[in-house]
Short mmCIF file of C-alpha atoms in Angstrom, two decimals:
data_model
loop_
_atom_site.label_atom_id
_atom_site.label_comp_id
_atom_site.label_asym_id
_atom_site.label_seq_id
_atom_site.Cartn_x
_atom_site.Cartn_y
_atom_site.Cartn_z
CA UNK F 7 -0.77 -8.66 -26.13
CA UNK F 8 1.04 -5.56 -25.76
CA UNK F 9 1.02 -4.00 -21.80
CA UNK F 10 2.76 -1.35 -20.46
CA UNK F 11 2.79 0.87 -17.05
CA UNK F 12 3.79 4.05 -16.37
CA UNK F 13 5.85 4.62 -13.51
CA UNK F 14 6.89 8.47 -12.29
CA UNK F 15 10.03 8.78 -9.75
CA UNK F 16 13.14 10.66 -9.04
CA UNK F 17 16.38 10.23 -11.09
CA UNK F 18 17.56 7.78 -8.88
CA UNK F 19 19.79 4.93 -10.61
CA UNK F 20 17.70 2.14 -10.85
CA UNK F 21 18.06 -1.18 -12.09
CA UNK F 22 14.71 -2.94 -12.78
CA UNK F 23 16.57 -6.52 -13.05
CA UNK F 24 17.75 -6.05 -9.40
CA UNK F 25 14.15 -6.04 -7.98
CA UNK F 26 13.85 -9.60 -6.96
CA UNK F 27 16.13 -8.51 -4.28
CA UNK F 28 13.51 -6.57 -2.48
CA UNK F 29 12.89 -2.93 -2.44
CA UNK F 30 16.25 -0.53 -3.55
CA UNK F 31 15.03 2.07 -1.50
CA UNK F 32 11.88 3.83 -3.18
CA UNK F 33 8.56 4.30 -2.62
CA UNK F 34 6.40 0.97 -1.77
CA UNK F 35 3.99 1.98 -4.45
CA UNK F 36 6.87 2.80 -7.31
CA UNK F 37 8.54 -0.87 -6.33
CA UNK F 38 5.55 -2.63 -7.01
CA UNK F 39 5.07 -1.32 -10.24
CA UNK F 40 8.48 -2.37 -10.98
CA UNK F 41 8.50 -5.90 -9.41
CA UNK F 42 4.64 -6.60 -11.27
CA UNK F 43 5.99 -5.45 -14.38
CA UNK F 44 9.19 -7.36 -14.40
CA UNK F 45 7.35 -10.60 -12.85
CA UNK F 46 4.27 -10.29 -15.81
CA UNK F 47 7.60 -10.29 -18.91
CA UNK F 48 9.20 -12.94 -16.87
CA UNK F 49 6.43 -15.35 -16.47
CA UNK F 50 4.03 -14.35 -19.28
CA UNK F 51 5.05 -15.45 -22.54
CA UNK F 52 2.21 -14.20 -24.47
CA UNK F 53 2.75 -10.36 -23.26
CA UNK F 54 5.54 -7.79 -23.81
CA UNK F 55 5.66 -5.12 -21.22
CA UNK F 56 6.66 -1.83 -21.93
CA UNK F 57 7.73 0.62 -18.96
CA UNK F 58 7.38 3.90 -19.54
CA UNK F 59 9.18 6.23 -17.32
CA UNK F 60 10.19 10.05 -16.24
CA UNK F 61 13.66 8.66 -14.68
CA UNK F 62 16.29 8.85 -17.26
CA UNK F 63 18.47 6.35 -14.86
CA UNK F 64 16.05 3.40 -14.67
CA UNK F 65 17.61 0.96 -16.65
CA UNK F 66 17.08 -3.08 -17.17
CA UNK F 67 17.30 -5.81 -20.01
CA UNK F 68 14.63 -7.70 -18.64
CA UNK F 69 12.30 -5.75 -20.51
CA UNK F 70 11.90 -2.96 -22.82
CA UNK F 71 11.94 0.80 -21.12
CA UNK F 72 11.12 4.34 -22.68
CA UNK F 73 11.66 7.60 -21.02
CA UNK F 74 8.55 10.54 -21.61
CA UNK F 75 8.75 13.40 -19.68
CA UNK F 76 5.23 13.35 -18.84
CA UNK F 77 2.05 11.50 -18.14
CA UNK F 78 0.20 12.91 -21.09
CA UNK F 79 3.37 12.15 -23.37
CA UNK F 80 3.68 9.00 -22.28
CA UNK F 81 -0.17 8.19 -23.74
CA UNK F 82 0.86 9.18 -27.00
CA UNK F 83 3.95 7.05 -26.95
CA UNK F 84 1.80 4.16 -25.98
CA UNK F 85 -0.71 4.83 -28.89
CA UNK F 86 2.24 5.18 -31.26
CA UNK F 87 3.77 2.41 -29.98
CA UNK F 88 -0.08 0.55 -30.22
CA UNK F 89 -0.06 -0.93 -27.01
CA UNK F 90 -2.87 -2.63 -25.68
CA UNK F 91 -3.65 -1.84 -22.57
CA UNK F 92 -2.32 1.04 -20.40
CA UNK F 93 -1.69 0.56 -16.17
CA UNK F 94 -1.46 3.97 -14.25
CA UNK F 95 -1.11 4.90 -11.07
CA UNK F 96 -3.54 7.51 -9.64
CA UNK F 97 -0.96 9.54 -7.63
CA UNK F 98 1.63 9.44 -10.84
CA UNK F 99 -0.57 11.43 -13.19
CA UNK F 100 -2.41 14.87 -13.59
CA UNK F 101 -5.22 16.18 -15.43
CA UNK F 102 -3.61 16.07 -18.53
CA UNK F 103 -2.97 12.60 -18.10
CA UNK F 104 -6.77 12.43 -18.07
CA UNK F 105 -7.43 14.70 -21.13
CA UNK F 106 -5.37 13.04 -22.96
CA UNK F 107 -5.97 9.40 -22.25
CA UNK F 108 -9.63 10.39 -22.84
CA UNK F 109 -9.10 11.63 -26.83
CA UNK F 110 -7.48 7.52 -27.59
CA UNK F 111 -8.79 4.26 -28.45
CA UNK F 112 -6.34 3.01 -25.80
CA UNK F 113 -7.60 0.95 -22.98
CA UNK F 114 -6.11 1.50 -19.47
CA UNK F 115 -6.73 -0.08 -15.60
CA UNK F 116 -6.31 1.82 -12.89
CA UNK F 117 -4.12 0.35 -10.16
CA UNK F 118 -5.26 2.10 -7.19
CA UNK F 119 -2.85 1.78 -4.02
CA UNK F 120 -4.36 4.59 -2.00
CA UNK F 121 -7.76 6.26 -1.37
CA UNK F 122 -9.19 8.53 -4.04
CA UNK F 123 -9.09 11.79 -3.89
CA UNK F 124 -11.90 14.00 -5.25
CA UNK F 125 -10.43 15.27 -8.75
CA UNK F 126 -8.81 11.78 -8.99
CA UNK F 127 -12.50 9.85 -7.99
CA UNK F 128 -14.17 11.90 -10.92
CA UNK F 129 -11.66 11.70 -13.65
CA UNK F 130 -11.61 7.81 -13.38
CA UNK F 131 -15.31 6.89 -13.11
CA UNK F 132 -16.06 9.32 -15.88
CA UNK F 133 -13.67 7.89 -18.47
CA UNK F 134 -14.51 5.46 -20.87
CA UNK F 135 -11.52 4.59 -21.47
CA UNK F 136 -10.18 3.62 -18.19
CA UNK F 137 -11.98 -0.12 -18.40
CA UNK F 138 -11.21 -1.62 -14.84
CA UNK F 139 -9.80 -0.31 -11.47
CA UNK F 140 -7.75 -2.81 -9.42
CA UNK F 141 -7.70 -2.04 -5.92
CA UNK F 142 -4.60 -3.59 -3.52
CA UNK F 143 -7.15 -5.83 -1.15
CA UNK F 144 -10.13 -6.52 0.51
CA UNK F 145 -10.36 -3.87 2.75
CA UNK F 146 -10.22 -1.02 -0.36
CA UNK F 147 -12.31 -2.37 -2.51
CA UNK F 148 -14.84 -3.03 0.45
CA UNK F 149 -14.19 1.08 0.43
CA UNK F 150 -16.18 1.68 -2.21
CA UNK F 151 -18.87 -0.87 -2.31
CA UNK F 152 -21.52 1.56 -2.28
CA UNK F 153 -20.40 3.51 -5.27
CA UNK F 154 -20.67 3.32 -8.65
CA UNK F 155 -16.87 2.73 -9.14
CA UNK F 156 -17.43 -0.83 -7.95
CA UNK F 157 -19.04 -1.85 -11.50
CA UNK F 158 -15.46 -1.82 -12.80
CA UNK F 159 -13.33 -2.43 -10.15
CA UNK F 160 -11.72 -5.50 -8.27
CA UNK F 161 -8.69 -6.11 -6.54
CA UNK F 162 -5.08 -8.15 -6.61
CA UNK F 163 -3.31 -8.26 -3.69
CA UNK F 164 -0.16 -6.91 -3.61
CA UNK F 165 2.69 -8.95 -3.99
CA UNK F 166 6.30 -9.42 -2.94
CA UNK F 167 9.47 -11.08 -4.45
CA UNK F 168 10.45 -14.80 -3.46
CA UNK F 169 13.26 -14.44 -1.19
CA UNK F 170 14.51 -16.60 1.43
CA UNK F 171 13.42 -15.62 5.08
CA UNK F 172 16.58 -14.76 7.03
CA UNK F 173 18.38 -16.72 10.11
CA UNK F 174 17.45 -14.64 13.05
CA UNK F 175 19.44 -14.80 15.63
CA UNK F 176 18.31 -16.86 18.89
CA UNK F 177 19.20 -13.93 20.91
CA UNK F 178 17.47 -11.03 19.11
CA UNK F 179 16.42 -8.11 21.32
CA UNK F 180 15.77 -5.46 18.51
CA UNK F 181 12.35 -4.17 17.11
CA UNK F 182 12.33 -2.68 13.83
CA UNK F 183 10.14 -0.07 12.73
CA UNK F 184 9.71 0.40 8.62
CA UNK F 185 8.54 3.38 7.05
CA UNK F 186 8.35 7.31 6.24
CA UNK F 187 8.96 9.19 9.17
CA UNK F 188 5.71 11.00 8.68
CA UNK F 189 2.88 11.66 10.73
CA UNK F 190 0.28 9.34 8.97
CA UNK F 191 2.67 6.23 9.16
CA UNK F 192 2.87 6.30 12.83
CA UNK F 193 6.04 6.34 14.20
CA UNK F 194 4.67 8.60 16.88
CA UNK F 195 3.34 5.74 18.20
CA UNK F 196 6.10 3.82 18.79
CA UNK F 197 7.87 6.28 19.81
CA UNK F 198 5.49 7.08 22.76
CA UNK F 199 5.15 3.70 23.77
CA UNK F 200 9.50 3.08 23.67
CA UNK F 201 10.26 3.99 27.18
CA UNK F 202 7.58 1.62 28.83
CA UNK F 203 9.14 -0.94 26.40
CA UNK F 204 12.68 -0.12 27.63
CA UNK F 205 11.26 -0.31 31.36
CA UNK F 206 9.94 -3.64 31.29
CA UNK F 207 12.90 -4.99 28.61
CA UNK F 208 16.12 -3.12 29.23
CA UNK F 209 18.37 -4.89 26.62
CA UNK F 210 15.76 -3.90 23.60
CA UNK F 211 17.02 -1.38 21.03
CA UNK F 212 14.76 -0.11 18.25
CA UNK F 213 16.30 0.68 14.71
CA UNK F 214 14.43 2.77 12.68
CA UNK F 215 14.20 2.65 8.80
CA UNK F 216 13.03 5.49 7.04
CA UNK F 217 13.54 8.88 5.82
CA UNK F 218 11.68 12.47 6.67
CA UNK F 219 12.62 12.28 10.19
CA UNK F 220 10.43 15.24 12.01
CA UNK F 221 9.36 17.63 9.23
CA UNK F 222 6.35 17.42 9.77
CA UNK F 223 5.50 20.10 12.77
CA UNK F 224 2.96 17.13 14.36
CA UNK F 225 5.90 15.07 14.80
CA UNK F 226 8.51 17.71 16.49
CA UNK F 227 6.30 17.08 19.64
CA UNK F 228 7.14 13.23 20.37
CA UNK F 229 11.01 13.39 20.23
CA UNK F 230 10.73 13.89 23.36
CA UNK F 231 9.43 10.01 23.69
CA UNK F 232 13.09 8.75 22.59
CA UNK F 233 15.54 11.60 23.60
CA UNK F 234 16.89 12.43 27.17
CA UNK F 235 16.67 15.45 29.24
CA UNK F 236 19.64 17.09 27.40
CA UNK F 237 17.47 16.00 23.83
CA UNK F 238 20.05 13.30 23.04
CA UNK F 239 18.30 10.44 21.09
CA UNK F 240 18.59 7.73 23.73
CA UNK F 241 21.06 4.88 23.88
CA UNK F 242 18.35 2.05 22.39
CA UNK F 243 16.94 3.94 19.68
CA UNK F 244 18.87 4.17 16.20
CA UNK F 245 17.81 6.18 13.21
CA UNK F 246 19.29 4.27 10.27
CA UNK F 247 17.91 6.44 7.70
CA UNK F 248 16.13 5.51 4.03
CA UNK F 249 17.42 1.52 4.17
CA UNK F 250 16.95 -0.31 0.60
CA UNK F 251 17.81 -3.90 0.05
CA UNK F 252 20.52 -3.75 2.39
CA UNK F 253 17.63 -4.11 5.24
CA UNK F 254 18.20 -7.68 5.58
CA UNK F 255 21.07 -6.86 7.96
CA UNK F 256 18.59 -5.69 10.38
CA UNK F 257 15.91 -8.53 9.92
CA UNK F 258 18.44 -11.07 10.77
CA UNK F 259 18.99 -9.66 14.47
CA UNK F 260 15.21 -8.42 14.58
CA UNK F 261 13.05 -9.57 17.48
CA UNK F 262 9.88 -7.61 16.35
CA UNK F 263 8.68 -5.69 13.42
CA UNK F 264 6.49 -2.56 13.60
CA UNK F 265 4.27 -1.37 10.76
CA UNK F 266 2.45 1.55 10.94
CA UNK F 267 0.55 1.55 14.14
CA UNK F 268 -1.84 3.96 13.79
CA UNK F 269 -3.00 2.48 10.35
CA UNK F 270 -3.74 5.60 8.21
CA UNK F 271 -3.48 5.86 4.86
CA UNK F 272 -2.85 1.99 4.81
CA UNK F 273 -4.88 0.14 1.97
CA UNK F 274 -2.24 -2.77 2.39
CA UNK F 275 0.89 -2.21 3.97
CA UNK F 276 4.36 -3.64 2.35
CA UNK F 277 6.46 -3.33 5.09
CA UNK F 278 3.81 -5.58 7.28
CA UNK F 279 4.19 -8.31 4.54
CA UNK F 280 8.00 -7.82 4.32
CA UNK F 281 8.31 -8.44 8.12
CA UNK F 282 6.55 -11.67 7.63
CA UNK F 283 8.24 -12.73 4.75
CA UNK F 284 11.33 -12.96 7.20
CA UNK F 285 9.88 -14.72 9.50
CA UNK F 286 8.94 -11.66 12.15
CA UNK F 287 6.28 -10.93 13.96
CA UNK F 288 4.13 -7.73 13.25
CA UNK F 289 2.54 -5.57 15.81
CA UNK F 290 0.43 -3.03 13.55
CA UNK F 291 -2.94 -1.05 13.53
CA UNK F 292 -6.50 -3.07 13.86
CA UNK F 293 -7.90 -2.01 10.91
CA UNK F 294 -7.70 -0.92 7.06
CA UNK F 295 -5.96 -2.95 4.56
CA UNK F 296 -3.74 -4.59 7.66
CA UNK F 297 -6.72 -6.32 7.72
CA UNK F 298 -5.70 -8.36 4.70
CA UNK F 299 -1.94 -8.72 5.38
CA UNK F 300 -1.64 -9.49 8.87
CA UNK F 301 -3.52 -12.36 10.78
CA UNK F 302 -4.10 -11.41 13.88
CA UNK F 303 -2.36 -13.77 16.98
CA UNK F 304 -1.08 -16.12 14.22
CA UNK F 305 1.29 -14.16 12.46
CA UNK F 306 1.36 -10.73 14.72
CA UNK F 307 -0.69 -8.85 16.59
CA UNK F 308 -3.20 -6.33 15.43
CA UNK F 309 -3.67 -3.24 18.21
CA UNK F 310 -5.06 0.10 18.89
CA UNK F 311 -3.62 2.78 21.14
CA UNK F 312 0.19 3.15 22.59
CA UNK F 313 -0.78 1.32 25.59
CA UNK F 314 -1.46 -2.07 23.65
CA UNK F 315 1.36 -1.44 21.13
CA UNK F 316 3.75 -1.59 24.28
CA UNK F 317 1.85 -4.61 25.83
CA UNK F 318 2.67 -6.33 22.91
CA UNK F 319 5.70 -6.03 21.21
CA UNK F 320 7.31 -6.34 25.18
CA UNK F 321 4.92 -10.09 24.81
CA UNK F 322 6.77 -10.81 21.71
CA UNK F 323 10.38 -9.81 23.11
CA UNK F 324 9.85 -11.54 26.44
CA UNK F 325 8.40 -15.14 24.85
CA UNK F 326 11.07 -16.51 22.42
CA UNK F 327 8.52 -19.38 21.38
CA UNK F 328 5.51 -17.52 20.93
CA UNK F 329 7.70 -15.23 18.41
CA UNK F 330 9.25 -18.19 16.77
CA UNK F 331 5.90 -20.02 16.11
CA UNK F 332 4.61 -16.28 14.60
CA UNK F 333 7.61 -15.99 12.81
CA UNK F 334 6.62 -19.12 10.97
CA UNK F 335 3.29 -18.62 10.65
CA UNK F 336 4.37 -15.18 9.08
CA UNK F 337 6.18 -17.34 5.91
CA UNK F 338 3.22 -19.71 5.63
CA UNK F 339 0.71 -16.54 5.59
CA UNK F 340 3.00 -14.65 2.90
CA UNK F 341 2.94 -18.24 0.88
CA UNK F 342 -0.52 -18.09 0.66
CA UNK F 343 -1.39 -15.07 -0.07
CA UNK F 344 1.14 -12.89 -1.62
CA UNK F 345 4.00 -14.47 -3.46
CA UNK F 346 4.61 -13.36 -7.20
CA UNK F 347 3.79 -17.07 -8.11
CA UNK F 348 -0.19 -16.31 -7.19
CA UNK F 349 -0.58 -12.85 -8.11
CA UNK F 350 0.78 -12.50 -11.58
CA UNK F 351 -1.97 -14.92 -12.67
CA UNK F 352 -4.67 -12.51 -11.56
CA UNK F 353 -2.95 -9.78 -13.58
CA UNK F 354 -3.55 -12.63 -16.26
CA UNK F 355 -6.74 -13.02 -16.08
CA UNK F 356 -7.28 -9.15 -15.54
CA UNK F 357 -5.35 -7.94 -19.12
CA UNK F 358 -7.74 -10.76 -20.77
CA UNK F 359 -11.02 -9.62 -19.32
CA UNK F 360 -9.74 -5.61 -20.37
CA UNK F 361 -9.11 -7.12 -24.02
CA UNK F 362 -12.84 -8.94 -24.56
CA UNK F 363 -14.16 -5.63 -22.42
CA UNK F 364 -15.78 -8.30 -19.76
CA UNK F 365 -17.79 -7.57 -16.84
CA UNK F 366 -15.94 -8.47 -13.34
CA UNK F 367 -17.72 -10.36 -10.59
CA UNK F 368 -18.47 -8.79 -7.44
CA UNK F 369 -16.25 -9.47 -4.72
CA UNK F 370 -17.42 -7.80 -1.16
CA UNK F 371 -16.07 -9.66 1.63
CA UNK F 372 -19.25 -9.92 4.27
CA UNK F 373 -16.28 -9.82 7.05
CA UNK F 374 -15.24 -6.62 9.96
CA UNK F 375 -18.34 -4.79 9.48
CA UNK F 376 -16.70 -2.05 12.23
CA UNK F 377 -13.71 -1.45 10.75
CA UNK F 378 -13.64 1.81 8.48
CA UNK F 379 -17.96 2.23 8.86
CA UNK F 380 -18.40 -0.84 6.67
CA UNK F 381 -21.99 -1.01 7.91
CA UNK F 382 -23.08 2.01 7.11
CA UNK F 383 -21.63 1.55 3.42
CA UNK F 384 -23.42 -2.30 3.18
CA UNK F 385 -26.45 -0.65 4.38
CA UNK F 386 -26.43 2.11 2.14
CA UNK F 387 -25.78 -0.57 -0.91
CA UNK F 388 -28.40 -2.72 -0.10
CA UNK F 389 -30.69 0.04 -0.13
CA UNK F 390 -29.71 1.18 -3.57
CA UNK F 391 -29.90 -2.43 -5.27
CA UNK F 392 -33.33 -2.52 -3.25
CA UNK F 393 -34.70 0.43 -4.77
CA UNK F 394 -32.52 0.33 -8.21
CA UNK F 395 -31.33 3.54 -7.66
CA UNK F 396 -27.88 5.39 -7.85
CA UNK F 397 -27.38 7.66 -5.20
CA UNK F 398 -23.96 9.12 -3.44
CA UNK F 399 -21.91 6.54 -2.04
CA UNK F 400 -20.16 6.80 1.72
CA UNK F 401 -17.32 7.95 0.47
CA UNK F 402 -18.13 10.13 -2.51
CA UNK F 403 -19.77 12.41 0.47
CA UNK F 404 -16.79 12.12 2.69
CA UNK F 405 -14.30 13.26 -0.31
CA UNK F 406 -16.59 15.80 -1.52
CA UNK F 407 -17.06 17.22 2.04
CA UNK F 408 -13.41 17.52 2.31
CA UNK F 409 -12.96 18.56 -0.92
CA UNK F 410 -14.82 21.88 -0.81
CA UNK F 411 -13.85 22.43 2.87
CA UNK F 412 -10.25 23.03 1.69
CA UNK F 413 -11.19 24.98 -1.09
CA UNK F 414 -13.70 27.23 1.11
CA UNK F 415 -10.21 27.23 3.26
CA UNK F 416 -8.05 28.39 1.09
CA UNK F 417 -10.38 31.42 -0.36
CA UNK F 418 -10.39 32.17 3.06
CA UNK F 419 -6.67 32.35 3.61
CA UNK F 420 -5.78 34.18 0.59
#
């Protein structure tokens, strides 16, 4: 069986062979397309993987790679090529990708690591040709239960490369935070709650991994949280910048890890996994897809608000045994759940259901009906299979709401 993916990133030097090391430094999404297609060549004998790719300087012998421009070139090189089945990205193409894909005999899943958007949500339930949609975890697919894109869809964890936790040191007093210095990844947070933190543990420094530090005008407002009067960035906060591999450095003298703590945008949260992989416990958001990659009081803690954030990671810095026994629990949980060894299989099974055009089995979890207004979308699925009807799904009328707000907003502002 022939499989390829299409991955879209900058012209940063890349070397796919080098991503059992961990992440070089790019987007979470954009690693895992490399790590699932180098893991699928590696441990699947019966399929060759093609990557397809905009970046001229992504380079590998592992397996075979092909620079198009664009999206919509890229189809036709996979139909020339006759490849079997095509894996996309939603957030990597464009309509064209769309047109195009639509006008071939090829078959393609979409691999969807972030909520829909409106144009996005239409193009993929509409197409024939797009046969399945894997969703990331539990929590996403649970998304979308009431909607007719469930009829095709499932979902495969994420996964992350087998590398050996690091030997923290007995002594650590650092928390880490990991990720984009945006507004919807939370750093805000943490940076609100630092001070208190400081208060109560004076020898604590945070380093912080990730780039985009205050662009965004909502995050201008908290520097205050980690600066002094004279808006020096205190003493026990670092900004390390975009960290790739290299990150290890930090893990090994890492008390804590933080991921995300507000939660948005989060369908499943690398860096949370990453943090347990090393043996660290996580102090993240209650809710979304950290619902499926931390376990909450055995491998971290799973909060809400700046207050609790504080309360906790100052817990975790204070009581060396609780952290060591979370750390561990953190390795075990990653074992079980998300190592290459169990997730490749599912890609397995996926490519040969695609192939024979199979139907996939439901797979709603009946767990945390308050998180994200899973009642209301069970309720309004019930009602539909009661009544054999097809109506608009929970979040069809959320997108579509915001959908034609914005546009309505932008008439206005022109």
């Amino acid at each position: 069986m022939k499989v390829c993916f299409w991955i879209k990133c900058t012209n940063k030097p890349l070397n796919i062979d080098q991503v059992e090391k961990g992440n070089p430094g790019i987007g979470g999404t954009e690693y895992l397309i490399l790590l699932v297609a180098y893991e699928i060549q590696k441990r699947l004998e019966d399929i060759q993987v093609t990557l397809y790719t905009n970046n001229k300087n992504l380079e590998g012998a592992s397996l075979v790679i092909k620079y198009t421009e664009k999206a919509d070139s890229m189809v036709i090189a996979a139909v020339n090529d006759e490849q079997d089945i095509l894996v996309f990205t939603q957030g990597n193409v464009d309509d064209q990708f769309y047109d195009t894909i639509n006008k071939t005999n090829l078959k393609a899943i979409a691999w969807v690591h972030n909520y829909l958007t409106y144009n996005d949500y239409n193009k993929i339930v509409k197409s024939m040709n797009i046969k399945k949609v894997v969703f990331v975890g539990q929590q996403l697919y649970d998304h979308y239960i009431d909607d007719k894109i469930i009829e095709k869809s499932l979902y495969i964890f994420n996964c992350v490369p087998e590398l050996e936790p690091c030997k923290r040191e007995n002594d650590a007093n650092s928390v880490v935070f990991c990720g984009g210095l945006i507004h919807q990844k939370g750093f805000w947070l943490l940076a609100k709650s630092w001070k208190k933190i400081v208060h109560s543990c004076p020898d604590a420094h945070l380093y912080v991994l990730g780039g985009g530090l205050y662009k965004d005008v909502n995050e201008e407002k908290y520097i205050k949280y980690v600066t002094d009067n004279q808006g020096k960035v205190l003493d026990s906060v670092s900004f390390e910048g975009l960290i790739g591999a290299d990150r290890k450095k930090y893990y090994e003298q890492c008390a804590v890890g933080v991921a995300n703590p507000t939660g948005k945008t989060e369908t499943f949260c690398l860096s949370a996994v990453e943090f347990e992989q090393q043996g660290i416990p996580v102090v993240t958001y209650n809710g979304y897809g950290l619902l499926d990659t931390v376990k909450e009081g055995l491998s971290g803690y799973r909060i809400r608000g700046w207050r609790k954030l504080s309360q906790k990671v100052i817990e975790l810095l204070k009581n060396g045994e609780k952290n060591k026994i979370m750390g561990e629990n953190g390795i075990k949980y990653v074992k079980e759940h998300f190592t290459v060894e169990l997730i490749v299989p599912e890609w397995d099974k996926l490519f040969k259901i695609v192939n024979k055009n199979d139907v996939v089995q439901n797979m709603f979890s009946y767990k945390n009906y308050w998180d994200d207004f899973k009642w209301l979308r069970y309720i309004n699925w019930k009602f539909q299979q009661a009544l054999h009807l097809r109506w608009c799904s929970i979040q069809y009328f959320q997108i579509s709401v915001k959908y034609f707000l914005k546009k309505v907003l932008n008439n206005i502002m022109r």
